[in-house]
Coordinates of C-alpha atoms in Angstrom, one line a residue:
X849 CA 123.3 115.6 94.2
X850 CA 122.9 114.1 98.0
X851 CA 120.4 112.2 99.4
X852 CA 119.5 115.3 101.5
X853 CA 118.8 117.7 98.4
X854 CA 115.4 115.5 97.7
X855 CA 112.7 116.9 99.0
X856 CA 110.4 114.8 101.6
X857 CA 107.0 113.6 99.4
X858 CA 105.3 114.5 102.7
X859 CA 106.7 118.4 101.3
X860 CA 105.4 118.2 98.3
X861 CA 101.9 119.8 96.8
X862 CA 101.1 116.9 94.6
X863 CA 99.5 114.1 96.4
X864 CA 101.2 110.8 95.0
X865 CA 99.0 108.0 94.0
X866 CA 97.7 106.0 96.8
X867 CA 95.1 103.8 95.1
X868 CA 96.8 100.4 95.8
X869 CA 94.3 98.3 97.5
X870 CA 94.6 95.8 94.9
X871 CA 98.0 95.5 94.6
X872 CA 97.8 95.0 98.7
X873 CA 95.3 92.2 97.8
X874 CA 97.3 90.7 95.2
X875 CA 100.8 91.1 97.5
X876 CA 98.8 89.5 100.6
X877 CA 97.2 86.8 98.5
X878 CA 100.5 85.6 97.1
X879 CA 102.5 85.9 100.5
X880 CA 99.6 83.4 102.0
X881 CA 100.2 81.1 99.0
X882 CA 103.8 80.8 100.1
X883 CA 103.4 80.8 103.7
X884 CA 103.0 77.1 103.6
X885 CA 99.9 77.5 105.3
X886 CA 95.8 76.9 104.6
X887 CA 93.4 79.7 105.2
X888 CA 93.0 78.4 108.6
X889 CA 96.4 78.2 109.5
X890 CA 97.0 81.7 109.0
X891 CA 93.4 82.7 111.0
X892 CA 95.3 80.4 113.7
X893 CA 98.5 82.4 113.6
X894 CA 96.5 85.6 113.2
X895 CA 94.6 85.2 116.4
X896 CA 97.4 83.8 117.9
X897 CA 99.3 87.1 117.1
X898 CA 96.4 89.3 118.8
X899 CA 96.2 87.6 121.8
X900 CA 92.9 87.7 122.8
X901 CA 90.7 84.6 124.3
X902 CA 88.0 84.8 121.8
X903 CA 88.3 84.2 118.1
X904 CA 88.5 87.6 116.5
X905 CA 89.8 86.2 112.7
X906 CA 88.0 83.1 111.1
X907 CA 88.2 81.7 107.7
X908 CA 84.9 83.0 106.4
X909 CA 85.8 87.1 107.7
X910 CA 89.5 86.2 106.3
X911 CA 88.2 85.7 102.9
X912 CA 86.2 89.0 102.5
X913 CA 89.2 90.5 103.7
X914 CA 90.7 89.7 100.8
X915 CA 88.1 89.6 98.3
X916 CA 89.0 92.0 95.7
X917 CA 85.3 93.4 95.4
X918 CA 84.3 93.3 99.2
X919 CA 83.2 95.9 101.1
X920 CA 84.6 94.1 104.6
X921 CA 88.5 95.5 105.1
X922 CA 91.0 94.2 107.3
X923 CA 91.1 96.6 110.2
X924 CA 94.4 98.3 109.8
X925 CA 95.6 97.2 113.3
X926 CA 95.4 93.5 112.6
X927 CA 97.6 93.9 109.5
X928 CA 101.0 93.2 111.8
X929 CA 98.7 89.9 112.6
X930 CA 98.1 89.4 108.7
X931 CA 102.2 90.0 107.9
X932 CA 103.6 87.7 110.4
X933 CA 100.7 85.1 109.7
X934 CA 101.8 85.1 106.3
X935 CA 105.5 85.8 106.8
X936 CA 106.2 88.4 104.4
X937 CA 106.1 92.2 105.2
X938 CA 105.6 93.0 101.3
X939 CA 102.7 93.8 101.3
X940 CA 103.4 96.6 103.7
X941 CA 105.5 97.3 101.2
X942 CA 103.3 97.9 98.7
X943 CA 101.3 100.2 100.9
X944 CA 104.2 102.3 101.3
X945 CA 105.2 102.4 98.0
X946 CA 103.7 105.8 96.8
X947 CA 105.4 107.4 99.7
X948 CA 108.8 106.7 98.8
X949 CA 109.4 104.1 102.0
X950 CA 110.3 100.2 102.2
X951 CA 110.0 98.5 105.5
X952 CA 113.1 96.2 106.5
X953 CA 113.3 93.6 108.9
X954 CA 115.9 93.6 112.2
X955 CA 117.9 91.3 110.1
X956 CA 118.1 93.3 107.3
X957 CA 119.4 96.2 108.7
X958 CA 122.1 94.3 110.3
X959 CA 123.3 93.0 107.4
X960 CA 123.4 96.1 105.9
X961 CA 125.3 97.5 109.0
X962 CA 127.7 94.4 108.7
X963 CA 128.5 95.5 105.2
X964 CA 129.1 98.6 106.3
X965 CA 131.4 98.1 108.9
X966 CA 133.3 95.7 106.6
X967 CA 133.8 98.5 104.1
X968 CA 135.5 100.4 106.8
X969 CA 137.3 98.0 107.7
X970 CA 138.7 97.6 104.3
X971 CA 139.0 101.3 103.5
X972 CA 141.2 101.6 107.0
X973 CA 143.3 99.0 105.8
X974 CA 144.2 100.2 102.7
X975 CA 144.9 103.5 104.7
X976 CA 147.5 101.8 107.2
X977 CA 149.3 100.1 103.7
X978 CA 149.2 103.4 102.5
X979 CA 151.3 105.2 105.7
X980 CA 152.9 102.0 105.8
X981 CA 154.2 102.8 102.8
X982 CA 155.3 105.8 102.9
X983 CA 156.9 105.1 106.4
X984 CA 159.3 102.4 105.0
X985 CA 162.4 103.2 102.7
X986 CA 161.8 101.1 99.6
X987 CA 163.9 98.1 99.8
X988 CA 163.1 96.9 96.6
X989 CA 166.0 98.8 94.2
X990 CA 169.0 96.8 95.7

């Protein structure tokens, strides 16, 4: 079966299960633990990231954000504030989970181009041995 003989989740009729708000919770609070940073370094970063003159993130608004029982959420367009204040794009990942996707960094994908290319490399190789081969008369039953 190919990649292409899956059908799209956004096809289907059965809505997947989107209920991960505490798994983003969990994913953000353990990418800020590891960031190396306090709260108020990644409210520094954050606002940094929005560029605006005023303080829009403080430690106090940054905690009900991520209060599992608040009723204050993180407005969805500072969450590319929240990920590079905390370094880690996993919890995006969790919020894309139930739809099938994972995000990847530049980096990522050039590794993974890298690899590709090398694998070409090797395959065209093995087809010039091949010709090569077939090309010269074997020498070896003197």
């Amino acid at each position: 079966m190919k990649l292409t003989d899956f059908e799209s989740i956004f096809n289907q009729d059965e809505a997947p299960s989107c209920d991960v708000y505490h798994q983003f919770l969990y994913a953000v609070n353990a990418a800020a633990r590891t960031s190396g940073l306090t709260r108020q370094g990644i409210v520094n970063r954050m606002n940094n990231a929005l560029k605006v003159d005023d303080v829009v993130i403080n430690e106090t608004l940054l905690n009900k954000y991520l209060a599992p029982g608040t009723e204050k959420y993180l407005p969805a367009h500072q969450l590319p504030a929240l990920l590079w204040a905390i370094k880690s794009i996993e919890p995006l990942n969790v919020l894309l989970e139930p739809l099938l996707f994972k995000a990847i960094d530049q980096r990522s994908q050039l590794l993974q181009k890298h690899a590709e290319l090398q694998m070409e490399i090797e395959k065209r190789a093995q087809q010039q041995r091949d010709i090569q081969k077939t090309l010269l008369p074997n020498t070896s039953s003197n």
